[in-house]
Tab-separated table of C-alpha atoms in Angstrom:
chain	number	residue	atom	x	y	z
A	1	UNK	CA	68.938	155.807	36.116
A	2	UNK	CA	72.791	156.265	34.877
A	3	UNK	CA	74.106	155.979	38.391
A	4	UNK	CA	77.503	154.820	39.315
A	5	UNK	CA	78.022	151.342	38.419
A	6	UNK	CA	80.463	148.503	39.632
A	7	UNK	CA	81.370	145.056	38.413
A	8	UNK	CA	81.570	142.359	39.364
A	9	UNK	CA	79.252	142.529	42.243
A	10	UNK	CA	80.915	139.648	44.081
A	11	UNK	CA	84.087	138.159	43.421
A	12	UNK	CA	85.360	135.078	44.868
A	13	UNK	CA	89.231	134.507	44.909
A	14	UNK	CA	91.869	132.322	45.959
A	15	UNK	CA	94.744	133.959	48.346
A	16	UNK	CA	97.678	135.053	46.208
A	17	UNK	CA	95.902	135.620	42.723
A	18	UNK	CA	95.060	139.049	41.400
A	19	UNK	CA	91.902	140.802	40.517
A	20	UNK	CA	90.111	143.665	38.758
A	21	UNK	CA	87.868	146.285	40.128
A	22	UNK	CA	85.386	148.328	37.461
A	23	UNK	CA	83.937	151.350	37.897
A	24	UNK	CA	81.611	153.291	35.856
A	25	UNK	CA	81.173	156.733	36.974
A	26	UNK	CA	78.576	159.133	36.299
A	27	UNK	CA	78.926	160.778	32.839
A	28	UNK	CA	80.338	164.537	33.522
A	29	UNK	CA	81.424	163.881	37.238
A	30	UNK	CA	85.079	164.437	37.047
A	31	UNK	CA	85.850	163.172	40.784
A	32	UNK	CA	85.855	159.585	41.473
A	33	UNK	CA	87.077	157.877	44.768
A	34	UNK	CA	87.382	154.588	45.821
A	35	UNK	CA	86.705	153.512	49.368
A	36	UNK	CA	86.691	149.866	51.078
A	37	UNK	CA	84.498	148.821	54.095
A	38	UNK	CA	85.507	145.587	55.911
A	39	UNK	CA	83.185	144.309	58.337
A	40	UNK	CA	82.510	146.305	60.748
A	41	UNK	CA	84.534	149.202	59.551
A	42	UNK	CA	83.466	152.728	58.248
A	43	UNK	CA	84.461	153.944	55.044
A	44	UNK	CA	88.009	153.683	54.124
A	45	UNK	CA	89.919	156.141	51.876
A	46	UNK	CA	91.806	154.624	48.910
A	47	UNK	CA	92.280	156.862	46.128
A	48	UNK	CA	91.190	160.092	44.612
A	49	UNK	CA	91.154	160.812	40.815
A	50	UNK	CA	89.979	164.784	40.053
A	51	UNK	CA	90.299	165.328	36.157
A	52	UNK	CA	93.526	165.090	34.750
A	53	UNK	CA	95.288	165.956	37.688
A	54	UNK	CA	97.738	163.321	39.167
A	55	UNK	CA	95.349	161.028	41.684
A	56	UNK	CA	95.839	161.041	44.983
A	57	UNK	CA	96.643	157.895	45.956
A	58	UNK	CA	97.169	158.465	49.716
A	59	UNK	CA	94.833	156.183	50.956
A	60	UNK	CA	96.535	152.893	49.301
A	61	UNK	CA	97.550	150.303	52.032
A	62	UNK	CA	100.030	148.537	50.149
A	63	UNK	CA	101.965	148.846	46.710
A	64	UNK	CA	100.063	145.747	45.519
A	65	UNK	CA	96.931	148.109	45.628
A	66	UNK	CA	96.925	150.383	42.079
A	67	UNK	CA	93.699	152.403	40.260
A	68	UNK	CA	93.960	153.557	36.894
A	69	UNK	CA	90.968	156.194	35.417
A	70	UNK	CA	91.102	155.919	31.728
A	71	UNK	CA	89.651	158.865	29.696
A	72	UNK	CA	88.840	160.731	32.643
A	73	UNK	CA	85.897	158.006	32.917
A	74	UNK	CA	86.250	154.323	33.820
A	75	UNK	CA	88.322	153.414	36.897
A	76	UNK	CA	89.918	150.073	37.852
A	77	UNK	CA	90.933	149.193	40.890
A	78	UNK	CA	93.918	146.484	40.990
A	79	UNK	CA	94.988	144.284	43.902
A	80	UNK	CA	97.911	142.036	43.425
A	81	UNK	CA	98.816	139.239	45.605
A	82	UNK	CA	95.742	138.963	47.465
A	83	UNK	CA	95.477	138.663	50.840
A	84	UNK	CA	92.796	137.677	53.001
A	85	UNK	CA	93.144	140.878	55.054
A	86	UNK	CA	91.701	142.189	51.223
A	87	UNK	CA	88.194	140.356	52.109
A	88	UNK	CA	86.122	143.188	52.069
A	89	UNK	CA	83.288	145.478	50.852
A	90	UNK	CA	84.797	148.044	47.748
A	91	UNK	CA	82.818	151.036	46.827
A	92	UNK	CA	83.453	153.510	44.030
A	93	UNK	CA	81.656	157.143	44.220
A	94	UNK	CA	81.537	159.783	41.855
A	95	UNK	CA	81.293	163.894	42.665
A	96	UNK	CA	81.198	167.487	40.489
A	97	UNK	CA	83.055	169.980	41.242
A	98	UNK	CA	86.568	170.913	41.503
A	99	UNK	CA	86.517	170.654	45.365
A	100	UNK	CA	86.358	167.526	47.824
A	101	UNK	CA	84.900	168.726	50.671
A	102	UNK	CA	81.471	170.112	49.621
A	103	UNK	CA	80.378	168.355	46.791
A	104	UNK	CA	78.266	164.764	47.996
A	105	UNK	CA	79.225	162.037	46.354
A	106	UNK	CA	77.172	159.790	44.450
A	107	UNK	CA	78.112	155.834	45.506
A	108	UNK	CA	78.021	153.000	43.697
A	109	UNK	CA	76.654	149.451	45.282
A	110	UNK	CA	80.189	148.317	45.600
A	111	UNK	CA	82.325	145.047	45.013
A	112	UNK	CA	82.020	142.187	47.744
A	113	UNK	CA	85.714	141.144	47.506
A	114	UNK	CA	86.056	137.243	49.441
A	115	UNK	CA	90.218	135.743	49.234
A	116	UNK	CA	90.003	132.488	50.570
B	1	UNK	CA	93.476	157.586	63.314
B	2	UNK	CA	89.925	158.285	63.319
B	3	UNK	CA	88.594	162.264	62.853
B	4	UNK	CA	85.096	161.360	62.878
B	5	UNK	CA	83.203	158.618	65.394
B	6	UNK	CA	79.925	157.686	66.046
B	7	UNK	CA	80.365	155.984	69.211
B	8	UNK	CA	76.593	153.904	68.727
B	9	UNK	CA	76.771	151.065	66.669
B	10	UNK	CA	73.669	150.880	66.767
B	11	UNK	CA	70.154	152.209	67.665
B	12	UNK	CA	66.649	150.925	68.017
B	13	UNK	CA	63.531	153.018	68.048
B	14	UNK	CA	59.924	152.591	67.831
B	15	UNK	CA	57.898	153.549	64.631
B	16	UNK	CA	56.782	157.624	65.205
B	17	UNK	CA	59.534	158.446	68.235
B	18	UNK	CA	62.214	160.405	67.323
B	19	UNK	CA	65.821	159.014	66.170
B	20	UNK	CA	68.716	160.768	67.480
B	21	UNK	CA	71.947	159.961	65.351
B	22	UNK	CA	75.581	161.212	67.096
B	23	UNK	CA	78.737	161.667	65.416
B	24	UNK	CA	82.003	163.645	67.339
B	25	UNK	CA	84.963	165.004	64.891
B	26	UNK	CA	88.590	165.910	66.170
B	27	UNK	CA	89.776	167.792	63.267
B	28	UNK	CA	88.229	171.539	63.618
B	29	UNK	CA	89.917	172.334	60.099
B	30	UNK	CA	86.801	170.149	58.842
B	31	UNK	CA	83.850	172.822	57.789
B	32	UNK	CA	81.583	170.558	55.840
B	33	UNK	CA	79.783	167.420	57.165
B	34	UNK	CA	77.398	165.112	55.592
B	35	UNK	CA	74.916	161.937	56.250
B	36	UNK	CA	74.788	159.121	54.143
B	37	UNK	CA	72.393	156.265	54.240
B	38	UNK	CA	73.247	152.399	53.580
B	39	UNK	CA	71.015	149.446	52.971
B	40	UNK	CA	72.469	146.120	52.779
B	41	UNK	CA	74.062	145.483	49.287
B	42	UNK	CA	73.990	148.528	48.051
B	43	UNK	CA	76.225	151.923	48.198
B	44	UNK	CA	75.701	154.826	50.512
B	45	UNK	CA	73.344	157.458	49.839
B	46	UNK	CA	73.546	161.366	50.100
B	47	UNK	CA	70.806	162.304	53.042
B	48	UNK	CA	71.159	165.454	54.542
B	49	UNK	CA	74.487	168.249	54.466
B	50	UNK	CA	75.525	171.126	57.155
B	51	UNK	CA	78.475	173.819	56.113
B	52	UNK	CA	80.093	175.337	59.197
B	53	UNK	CA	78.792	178.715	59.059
B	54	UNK	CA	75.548	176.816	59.706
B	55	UNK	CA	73.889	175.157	63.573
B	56	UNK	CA	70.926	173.716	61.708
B	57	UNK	CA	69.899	172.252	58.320
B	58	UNK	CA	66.252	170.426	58.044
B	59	UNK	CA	64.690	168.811	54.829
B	60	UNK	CA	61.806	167.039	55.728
B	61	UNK	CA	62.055	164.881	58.557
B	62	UNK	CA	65.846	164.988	58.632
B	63	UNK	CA	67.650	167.647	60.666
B	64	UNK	CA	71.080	168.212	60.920
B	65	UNK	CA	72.660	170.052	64.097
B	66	UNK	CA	75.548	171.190	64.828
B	67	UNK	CA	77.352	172.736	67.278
B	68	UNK	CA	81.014	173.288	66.343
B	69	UNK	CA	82.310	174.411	70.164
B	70	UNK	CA	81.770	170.679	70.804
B	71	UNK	CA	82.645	169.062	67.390
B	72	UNK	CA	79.885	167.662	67.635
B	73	UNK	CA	76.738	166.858	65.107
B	74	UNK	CA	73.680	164.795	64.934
B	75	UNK	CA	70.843	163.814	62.859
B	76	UNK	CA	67.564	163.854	63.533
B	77	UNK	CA	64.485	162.191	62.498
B	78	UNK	CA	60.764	162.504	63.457
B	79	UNK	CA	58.865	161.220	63.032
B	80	UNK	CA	60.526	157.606	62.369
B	81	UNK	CA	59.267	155.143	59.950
B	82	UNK	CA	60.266	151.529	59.464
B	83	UNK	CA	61.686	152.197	56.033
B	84	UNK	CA	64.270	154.611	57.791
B	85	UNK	CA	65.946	151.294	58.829
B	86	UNK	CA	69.231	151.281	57.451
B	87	UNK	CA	73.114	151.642	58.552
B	88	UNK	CA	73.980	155.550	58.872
B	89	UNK	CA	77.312	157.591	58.080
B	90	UNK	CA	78.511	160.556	59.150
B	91	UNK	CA	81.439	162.388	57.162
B	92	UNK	CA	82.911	165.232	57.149
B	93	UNK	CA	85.885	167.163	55.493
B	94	UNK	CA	88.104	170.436	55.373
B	95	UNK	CA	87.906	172.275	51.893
B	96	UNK	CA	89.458	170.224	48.999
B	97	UNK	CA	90.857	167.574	51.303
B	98	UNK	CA	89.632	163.997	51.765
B	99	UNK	CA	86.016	162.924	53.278
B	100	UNK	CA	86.293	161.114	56.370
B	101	UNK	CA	83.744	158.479	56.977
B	102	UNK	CA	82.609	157.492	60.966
B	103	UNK	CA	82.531	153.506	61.212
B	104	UNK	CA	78.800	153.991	61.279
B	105	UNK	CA	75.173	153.121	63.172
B	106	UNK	CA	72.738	150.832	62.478
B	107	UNK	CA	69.238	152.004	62.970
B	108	UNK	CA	66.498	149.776	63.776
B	109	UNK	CA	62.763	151.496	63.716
B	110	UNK	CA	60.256	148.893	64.941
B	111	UNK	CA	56.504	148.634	63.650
């Protein structure tokens, strides 16, 4: 089925270089989010993108962290300057709707970051 | 700061008994709350949803309560099957503002 899709599924790095997040939303959601789970951790916000609206990027834990949604469709997710505090699990999800709160969102199987 | 916690980590159950999932919110702005579902390598899914002006929301053998004096809701399901097995969420959110995610519980249902 046309679900959300990331790449890559795993990505090895060493500390310090950068690296590229994909997501592929599902076609006509116009909400996408990104989250990242580190181990043991729940879901954590990073960024919002609703349409053409300006994304809410409250969630980012550091300016090295950026997300660009191109065409209201594919999303990238940028870290800079890895860390190893970065190590962890990155999940995109997609929603309808115009609102947040009460639409479920539709997750993709995430990226296993690993900075060495 | 965490608005939503599920204070298990995790919870083991035999095959046919009843599992009793607990999550506790701070934030009474939220009026929407939602389970997800997680198996290992792969994203959460949508399970079960509860707005505020509700107490009780079943589909199948998943129930959602909830009791919003206590900020409090839970999932239930009967009867368990092995296949239910999986890590899950609560989350919950306030109209057009972000979805907090608890840190999650594992459930274990035992043949």
């Amino acid at each position: 089925g046309a679900g959300v899709s990331q790449s890559p599924s795993n990505k090895v790095t060493e500390k310090g270089k950068d690296v590229e997040l994909r997501c592929d939303p599902i076609s006509g959601h116009t909400a996408l989010y990104w989250y990242r789970q580190s181990l043991g951790q729940g879901l954590e916000f990073l960024i919002y993108f609703q349409g053409n609206s300006a994304p809410d990027k409250s969630g980012l834990p550091s300016d090295r962290f950026s997300a660009e949604r191109t065409g209201g469709s594919v999303s990238t997710l940028t870290i800079q300057r890895t860390q190893q505090e970065d190590s962890a699990v990155y999940l995109c999800a997609s929603s309808l709707g115009r609102g947040r709160g009460n639409q479920p969102q539709h997750f993709g199987d995430g990226t296993r970051l690993s900075i060495l | 700061d965490q608005q939503v916690k599920q204070n298990s980590p995790s919870l083991s159950v035999q095959e046919g008994r009843i599992s009793i999932l607990n999550c506790d919110y701070t934030n009474s702005m939220f009026d929407y709350f939602l389970w997800y579902k997680k198996y290992p390598a792969e994203g959460p899914t949508f399970l079960i949803s509860i707005s505020s002006i509700k107490d009780k929301n079943e589909d199948g053998r998943f129930t959602v309560f909830l009791n919003k004096s206590a900020k409090h809701l839970s999932l239930h399901i009967v009867p368990s099957q092995p296949g239910d097995s999986a890590v899950y969420f609560c989350a919950a959110s306030a109209d057009n503002n972000d979805m907090r995610f608890g840190a999650g519980t594992r459930l274990t249902v035992k043949p």
